[in-house]
Tab-separated table of N, CA, C and O in Angstrom:
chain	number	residue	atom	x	y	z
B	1	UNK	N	29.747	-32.767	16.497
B	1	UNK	CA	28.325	-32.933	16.763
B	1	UNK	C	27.789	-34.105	15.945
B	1	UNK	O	28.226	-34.548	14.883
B	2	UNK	N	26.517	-34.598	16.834
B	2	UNK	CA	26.002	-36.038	16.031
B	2	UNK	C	25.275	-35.388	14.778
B	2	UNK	O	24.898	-34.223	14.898
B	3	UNK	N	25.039	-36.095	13.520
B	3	UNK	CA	24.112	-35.935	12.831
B	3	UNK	C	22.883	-35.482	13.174
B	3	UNK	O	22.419	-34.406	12.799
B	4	UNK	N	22.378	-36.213	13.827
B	4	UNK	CA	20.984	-36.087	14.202
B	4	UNK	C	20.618	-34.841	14.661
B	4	UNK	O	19.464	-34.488	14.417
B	5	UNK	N	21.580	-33.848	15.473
B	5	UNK	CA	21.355	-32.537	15.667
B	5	UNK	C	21.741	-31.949	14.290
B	5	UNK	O	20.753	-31.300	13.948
B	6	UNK	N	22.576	-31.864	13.443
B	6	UNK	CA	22.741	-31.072	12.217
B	6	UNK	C	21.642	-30.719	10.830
B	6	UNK	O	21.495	-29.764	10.066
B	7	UNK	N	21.017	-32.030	11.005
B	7	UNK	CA	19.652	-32.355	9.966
B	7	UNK	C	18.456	-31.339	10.684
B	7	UNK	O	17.700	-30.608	10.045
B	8	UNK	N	18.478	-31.444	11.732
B	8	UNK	CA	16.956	-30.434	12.238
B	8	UNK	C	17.439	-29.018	11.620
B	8	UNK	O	16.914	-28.294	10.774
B	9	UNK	N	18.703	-28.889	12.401
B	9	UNK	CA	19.530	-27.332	12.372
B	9	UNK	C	18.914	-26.877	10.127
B	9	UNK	O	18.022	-26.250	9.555
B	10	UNK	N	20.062	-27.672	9.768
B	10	UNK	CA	19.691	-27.227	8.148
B	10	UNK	C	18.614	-27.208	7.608
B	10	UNK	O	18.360	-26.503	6.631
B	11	UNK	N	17.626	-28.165	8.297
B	11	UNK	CA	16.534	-28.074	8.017
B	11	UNK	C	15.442	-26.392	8.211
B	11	UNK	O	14.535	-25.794	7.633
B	12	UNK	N	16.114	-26.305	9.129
B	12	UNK	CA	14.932	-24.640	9.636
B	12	UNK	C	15.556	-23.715	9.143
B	12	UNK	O	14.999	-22.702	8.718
B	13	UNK	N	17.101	-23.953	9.110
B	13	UNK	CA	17.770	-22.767	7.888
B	13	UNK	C	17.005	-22.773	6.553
B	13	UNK	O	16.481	-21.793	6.022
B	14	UNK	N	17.023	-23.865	6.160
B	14	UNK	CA	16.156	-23.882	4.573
B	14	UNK	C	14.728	-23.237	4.517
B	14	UNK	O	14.291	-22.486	3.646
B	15	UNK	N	14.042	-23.741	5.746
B	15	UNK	CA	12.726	-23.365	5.967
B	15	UNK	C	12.852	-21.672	6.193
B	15	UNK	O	12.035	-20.928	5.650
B	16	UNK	N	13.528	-21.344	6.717
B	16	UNK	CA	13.057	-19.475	7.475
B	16	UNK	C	13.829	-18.993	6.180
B	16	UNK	O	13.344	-17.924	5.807
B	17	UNK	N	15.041	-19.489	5.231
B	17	UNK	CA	15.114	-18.552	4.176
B	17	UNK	C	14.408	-18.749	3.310
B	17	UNK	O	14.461	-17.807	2.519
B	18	UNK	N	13.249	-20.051	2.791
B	18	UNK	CA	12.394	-19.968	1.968
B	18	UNK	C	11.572	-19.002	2.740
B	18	UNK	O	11.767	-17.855	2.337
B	19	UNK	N	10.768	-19.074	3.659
B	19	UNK	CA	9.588	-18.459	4.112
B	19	UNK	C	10.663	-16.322	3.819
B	19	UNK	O	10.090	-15.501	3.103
B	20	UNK	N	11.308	-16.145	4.135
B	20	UNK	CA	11.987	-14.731	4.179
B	20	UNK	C	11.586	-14.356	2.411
B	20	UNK	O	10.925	-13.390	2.028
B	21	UNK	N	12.300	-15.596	1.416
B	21	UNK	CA	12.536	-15.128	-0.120
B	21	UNK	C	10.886	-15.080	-0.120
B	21	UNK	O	10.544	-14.249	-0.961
B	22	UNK	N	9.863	-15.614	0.457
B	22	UNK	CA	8.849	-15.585	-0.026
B	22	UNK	C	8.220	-14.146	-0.163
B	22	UNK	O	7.696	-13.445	-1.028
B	23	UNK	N	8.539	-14.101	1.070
B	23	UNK	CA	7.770	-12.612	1.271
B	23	UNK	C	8.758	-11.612	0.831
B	23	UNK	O	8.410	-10.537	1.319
B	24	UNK	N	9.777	-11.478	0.166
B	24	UNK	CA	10.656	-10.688	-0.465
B	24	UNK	C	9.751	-10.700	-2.015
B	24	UNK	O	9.612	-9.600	-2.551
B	25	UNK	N	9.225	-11.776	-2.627
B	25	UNK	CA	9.215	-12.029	-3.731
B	25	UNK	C	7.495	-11.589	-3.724
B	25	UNK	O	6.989	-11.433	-4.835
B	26	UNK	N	6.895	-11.456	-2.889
B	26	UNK	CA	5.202	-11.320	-2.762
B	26	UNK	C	5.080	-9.815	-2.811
B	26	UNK	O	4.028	-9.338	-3.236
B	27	UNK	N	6.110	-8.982	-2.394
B	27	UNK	CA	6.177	-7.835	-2.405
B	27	UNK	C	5.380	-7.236	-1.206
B	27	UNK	O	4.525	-6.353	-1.282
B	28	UNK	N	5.923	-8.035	0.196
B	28	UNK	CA	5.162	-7.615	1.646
B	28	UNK	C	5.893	-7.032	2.167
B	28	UNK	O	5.529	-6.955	3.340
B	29	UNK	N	7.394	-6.172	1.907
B	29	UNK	CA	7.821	-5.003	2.275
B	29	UNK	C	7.149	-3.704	1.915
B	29	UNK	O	7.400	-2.664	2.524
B	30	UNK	N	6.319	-3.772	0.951
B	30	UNK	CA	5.661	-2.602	0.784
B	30	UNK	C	4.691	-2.005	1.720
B	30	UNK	O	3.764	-2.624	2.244
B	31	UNK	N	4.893	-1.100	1.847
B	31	UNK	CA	4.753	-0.242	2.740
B	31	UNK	C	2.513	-0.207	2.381
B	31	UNK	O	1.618	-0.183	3.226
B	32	UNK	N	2.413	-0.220	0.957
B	32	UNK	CA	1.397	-0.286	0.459
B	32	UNK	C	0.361	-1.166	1.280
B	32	UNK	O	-0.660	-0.970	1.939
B	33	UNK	N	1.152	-2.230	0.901
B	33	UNK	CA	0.620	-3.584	1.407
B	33	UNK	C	0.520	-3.666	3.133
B	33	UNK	O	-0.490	-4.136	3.657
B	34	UNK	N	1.288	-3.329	3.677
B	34	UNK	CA	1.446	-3.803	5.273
B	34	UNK	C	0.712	-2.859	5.729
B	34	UNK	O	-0.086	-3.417	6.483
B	35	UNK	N	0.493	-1.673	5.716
B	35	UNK	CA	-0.246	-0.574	6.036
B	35	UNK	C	-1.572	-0.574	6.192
B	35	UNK	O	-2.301	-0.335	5.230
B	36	UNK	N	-2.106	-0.862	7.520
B	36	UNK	CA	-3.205	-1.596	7.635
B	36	UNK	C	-4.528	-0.670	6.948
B	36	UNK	O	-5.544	-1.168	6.463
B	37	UNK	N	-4.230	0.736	7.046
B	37	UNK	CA	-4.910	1.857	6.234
B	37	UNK	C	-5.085	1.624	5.042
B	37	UNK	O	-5.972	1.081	4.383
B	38	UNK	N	-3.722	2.303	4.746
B	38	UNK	CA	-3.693	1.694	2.912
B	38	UNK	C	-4.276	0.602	2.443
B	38	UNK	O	-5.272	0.663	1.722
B	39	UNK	N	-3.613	-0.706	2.869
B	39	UNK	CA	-4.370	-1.749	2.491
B	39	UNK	C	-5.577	-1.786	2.548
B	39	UNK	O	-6.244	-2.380	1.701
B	40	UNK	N	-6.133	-1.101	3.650
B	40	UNK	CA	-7.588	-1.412	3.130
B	40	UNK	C	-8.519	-0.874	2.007
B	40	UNK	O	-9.692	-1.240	1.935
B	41	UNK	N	-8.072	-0.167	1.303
B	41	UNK	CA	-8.354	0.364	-0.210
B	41	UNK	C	-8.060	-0.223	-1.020
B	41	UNK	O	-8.871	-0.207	-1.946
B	42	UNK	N	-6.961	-0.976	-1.207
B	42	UNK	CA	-6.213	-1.901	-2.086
B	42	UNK	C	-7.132	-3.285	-2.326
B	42	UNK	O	-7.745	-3.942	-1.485
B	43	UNK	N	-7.000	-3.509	-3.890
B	43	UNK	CA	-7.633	-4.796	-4.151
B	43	UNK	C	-6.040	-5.726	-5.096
B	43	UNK	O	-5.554	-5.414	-6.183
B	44	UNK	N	-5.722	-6.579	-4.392
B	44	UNK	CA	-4.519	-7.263	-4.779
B	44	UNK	C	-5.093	-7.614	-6.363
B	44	UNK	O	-4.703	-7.297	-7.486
B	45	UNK	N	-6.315	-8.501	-5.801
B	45	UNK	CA	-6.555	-9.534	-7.342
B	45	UNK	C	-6.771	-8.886	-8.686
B	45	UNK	O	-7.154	-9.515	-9.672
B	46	UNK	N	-6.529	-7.716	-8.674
B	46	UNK	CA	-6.885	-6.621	-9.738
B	46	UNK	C	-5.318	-6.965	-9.899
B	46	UNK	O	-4.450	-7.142	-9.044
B	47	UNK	N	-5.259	-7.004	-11.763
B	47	UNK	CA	-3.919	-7.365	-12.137
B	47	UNK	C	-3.421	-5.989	-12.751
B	47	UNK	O	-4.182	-5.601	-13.639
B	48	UNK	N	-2.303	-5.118	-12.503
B	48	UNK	CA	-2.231	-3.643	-13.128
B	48	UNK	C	-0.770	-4.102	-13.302
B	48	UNK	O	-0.411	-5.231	-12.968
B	49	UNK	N	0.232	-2.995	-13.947
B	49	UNK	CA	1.481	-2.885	-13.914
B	49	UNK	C	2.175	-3.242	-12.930
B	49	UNK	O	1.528	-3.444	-11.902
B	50	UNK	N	3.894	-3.481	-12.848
B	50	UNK	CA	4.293	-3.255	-11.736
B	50	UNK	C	4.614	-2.380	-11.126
B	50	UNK	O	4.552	-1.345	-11.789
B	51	UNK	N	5.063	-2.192	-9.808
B	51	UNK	CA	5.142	-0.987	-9.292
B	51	UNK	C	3.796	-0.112	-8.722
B	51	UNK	O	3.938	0.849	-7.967
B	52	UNK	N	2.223	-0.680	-9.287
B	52	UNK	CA	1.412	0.051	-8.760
B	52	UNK	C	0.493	-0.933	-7.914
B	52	UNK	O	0.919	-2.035	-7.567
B	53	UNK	N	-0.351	-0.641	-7.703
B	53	UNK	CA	-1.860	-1.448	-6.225
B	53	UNK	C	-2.703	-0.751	-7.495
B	53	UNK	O	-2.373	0.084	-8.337
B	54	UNK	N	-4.029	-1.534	-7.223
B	54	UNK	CA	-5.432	-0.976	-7.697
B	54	UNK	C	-6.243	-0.530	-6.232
B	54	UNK	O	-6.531	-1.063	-5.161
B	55	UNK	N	-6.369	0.433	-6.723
B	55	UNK	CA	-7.069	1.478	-5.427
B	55	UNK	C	-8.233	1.926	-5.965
B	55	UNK	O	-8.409	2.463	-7.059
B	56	UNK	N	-9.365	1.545	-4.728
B	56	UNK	CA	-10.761	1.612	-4.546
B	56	UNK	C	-11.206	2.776	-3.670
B	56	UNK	O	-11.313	2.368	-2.514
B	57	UNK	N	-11.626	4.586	-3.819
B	57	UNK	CA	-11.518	4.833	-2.693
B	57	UNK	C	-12.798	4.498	-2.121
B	57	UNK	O	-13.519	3.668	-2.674
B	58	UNK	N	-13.192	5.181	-0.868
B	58	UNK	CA	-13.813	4.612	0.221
B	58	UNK	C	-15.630	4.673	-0.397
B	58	UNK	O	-16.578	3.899	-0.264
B	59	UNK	N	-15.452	6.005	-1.094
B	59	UNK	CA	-17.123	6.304	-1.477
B	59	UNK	C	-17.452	5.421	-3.091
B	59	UNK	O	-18.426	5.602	-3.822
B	60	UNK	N	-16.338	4.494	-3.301
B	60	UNK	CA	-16.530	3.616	-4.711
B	60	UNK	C	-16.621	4.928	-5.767
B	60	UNK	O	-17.085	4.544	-6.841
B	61	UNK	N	-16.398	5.953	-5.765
B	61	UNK	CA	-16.801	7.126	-6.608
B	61	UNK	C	-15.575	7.059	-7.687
B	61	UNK	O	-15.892	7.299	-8.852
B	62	UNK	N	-14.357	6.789	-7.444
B	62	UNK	CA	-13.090	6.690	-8.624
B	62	UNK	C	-12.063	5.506	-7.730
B	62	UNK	O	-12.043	5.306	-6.515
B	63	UNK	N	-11.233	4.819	-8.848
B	63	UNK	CA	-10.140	3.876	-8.941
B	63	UNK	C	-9.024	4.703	-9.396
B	63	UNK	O	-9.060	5.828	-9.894
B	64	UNK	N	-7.954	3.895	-9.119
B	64	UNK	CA	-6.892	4.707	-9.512
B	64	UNK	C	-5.645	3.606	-9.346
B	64	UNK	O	-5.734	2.792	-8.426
B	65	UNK	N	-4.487	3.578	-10.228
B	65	UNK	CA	-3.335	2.713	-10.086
B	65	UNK	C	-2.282	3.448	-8.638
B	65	UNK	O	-1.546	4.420	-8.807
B	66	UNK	N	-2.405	2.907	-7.631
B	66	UNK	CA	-1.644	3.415	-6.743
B	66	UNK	C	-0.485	2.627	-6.573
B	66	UNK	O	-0.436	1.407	-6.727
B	67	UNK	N	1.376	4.109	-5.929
B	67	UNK	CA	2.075	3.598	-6.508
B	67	UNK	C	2.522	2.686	-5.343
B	67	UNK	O	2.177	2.881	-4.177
B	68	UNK	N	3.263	1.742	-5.724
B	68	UNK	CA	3.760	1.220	-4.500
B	68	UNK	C	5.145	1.858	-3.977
B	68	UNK	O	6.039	2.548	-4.466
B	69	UNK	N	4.857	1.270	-2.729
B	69	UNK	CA	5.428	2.314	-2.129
B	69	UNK	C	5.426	3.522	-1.079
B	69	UNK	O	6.408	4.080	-0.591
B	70	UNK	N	4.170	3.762	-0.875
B	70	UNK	CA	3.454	5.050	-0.962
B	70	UNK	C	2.367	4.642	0.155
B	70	UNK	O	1.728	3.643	-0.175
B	71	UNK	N	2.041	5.146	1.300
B	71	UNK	CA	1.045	4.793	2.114
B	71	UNK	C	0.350	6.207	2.119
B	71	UNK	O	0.898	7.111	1.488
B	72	UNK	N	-0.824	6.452	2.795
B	72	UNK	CA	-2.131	7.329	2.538
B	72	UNK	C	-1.982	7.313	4.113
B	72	UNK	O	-2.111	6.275	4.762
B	73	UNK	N	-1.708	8.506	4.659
B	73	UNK	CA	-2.040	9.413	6.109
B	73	UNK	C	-3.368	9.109	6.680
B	73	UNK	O	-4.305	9.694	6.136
B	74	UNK	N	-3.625	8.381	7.582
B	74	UNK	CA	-4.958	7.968	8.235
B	74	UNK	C	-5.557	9.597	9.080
B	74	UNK	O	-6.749	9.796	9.313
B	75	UNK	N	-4.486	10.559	9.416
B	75	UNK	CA	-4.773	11.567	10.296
B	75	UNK	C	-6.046	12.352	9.334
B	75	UNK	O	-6.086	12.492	8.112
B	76	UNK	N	-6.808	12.690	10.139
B	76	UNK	CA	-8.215	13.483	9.752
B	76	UNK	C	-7.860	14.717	9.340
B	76	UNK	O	-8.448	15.115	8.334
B	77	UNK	N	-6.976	15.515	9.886
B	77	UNK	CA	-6.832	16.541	8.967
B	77	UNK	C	-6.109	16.122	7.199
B	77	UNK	O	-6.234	16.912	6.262
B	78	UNK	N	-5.445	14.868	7.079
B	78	UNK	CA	-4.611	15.137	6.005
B	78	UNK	C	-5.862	13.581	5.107
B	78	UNK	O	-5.568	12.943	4.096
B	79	UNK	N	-6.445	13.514	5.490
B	79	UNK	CA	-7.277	12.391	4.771
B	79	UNK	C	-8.917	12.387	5.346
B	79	UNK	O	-9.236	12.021	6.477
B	80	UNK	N	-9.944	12.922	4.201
B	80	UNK	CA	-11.531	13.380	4.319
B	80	UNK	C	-12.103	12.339	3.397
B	80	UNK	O	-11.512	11.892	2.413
B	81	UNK	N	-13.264	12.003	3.786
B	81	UNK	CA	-14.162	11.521	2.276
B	81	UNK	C	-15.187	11.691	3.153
B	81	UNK	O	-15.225	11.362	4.338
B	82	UNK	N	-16.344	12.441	2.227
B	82	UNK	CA	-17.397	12.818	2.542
B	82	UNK	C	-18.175	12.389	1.369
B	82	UNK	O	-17.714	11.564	0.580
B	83	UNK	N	-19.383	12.939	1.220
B	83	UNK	CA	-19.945	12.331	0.585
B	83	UNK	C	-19.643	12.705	-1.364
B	83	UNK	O	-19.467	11.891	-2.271
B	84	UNK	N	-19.679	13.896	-1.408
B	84	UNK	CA	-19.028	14.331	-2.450
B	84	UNK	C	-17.891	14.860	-2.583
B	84	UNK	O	-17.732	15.690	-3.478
B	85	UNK	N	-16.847	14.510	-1.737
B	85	UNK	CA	-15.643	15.100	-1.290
B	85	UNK	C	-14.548	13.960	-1.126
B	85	UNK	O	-14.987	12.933	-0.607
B	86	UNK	N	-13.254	13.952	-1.460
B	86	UNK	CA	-13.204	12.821	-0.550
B	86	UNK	C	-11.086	13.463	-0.990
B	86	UNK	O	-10.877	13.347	-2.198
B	87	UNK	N	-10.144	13.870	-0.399
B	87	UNK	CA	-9.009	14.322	0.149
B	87	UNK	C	-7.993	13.277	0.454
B	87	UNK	O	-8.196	12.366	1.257
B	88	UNK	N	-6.887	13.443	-0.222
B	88	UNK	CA	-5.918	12.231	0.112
B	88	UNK	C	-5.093	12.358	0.496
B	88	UNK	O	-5.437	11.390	1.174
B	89	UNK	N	-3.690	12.721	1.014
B	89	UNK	CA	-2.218	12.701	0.891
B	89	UNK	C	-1.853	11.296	1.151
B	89	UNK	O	-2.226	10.656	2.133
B	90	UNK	N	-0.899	10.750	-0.045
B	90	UNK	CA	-0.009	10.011	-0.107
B	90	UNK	C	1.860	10.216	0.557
B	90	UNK	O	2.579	11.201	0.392
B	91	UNK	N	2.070	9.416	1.014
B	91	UNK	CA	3.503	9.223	0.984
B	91	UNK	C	4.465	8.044	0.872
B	91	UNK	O	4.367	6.885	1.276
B	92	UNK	N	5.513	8.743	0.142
B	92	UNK	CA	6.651	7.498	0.253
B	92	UNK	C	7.417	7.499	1.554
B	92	UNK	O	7.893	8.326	2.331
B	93	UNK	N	7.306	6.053	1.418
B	93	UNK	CA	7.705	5.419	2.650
B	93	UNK	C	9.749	5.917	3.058
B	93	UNK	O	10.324	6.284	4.083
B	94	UNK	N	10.188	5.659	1.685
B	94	UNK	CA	11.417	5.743	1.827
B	94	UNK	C	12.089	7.363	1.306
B	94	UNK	O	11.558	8.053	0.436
B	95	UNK	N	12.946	7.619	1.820
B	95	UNK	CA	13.983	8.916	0.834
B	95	UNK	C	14.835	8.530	0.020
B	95	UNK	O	15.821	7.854	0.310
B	96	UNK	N	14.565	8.883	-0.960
B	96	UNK	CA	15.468	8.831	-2.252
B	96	UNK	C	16.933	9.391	-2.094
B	96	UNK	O	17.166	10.137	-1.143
B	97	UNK	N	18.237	8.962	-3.263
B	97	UNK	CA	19.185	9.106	-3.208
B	97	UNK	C	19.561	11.039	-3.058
B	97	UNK	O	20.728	11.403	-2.910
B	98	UNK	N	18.717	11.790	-3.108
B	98	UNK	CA	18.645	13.148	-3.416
B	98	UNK	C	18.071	13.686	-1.832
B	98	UNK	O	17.679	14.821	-1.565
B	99	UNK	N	18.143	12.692	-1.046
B	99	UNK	CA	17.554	13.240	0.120
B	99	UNK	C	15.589	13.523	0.580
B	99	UNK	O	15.062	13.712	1.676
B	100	UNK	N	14.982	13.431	-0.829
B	100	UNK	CA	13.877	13.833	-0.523
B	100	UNK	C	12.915	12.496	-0.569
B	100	UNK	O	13.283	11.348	-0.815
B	101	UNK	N	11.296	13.054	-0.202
B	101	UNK	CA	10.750	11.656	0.052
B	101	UNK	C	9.252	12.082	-0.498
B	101	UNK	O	8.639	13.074	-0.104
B	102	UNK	N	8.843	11.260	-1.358
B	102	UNK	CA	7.829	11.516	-2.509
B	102	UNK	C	6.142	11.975	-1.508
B	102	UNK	O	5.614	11.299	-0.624
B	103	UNK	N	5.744	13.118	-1.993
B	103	UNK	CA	4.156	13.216	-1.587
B	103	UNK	C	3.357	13.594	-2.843
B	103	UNK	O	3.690	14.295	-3.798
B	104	UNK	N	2.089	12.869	-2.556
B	104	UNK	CA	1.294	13.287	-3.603
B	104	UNK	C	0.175	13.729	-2.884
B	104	UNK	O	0.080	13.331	-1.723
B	105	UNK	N	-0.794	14.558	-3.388
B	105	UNK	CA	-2.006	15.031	-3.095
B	105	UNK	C	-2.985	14.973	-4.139
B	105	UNK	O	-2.900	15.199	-5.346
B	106	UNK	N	-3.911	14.627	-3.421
B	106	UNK	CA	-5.037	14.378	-4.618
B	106	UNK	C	-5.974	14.451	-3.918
B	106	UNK	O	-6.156	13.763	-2.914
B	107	UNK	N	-7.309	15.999	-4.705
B	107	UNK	CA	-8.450	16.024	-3.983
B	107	UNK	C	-9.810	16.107	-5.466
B	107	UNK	O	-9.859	16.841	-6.453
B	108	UNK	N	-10.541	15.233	-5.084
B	108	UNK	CA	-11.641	14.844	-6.238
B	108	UNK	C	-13.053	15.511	-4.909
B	108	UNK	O	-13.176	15.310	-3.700
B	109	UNK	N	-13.830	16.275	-5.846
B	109	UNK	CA	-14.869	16.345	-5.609
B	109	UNK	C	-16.161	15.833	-6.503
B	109	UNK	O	-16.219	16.212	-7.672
B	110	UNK	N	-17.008	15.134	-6.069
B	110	UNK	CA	-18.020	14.520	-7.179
B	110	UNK	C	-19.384	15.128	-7.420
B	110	UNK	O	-19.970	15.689	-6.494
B	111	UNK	N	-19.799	15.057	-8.371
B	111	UNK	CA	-21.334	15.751	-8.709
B	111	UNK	C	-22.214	14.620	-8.872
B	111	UNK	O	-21.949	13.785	-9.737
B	112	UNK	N	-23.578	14.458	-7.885
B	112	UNK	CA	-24.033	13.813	-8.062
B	112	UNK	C	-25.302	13.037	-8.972
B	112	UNK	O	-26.376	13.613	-9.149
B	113	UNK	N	-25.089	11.994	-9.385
B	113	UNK	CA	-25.645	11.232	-10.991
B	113	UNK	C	-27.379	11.437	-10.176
B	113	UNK	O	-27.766	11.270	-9.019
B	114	UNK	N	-28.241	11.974	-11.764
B	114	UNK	CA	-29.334	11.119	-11.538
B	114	UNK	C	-30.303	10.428	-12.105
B	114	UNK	O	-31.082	9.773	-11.412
């Protein structure tokens, strides 16, 4: 083959495995992140540990380090916020070497300030 076809070719190899390491390295396999739900609670620019998201819930009433990993059930029975109420279940995305696959629950009720 001529050159001139080999230079484009290596060229888009270089390009699609930078663009792949990128998003390997941004941490956009997370389930956290891509989850159009989840994400929308999530504030990236909040700088916390690794391994967690800064989570805003919906009524601004509490924050919390959420883990990554872990997406929040959009279904109405398993996720509420009301006004002084507000119901979560979390899950991990993946199963662990033990077969099982992480849930958390967390329900805050608030008293209101005056």
């Amino acid at each position: 083959m001529k050159k001139g076809i080999w230079i484009p070719i290596v060229v888009l190899i270089v390009l699609g495995g930078g663009v792949a390491m990128a998003f390997a390295l941004n941490g956009s396999d997370d389930i956290a992140l891509t989850d159009d739900f989840t994400s929308s609670f999530l504030d990236p620019e909040v700088e916390i540990d690794e391994g967690f998201h800064y989570f805003q819930s919906e009524k601004n009433n509490f924050s919390m380090w959420f883990p990554a990993g872990y997406y929040l059930s959009d279904d109405p029975v398993q996720y509420e916020s009301k006004r002084h109420f507000e119901s979560l279940n979390m899950y991990e995305k993946n199963v662990n070497e033990s077969g099982f696959r992480g849930h958390i629950q967390l329900m805050n009720s608030f008293k209101q300030m005056k």
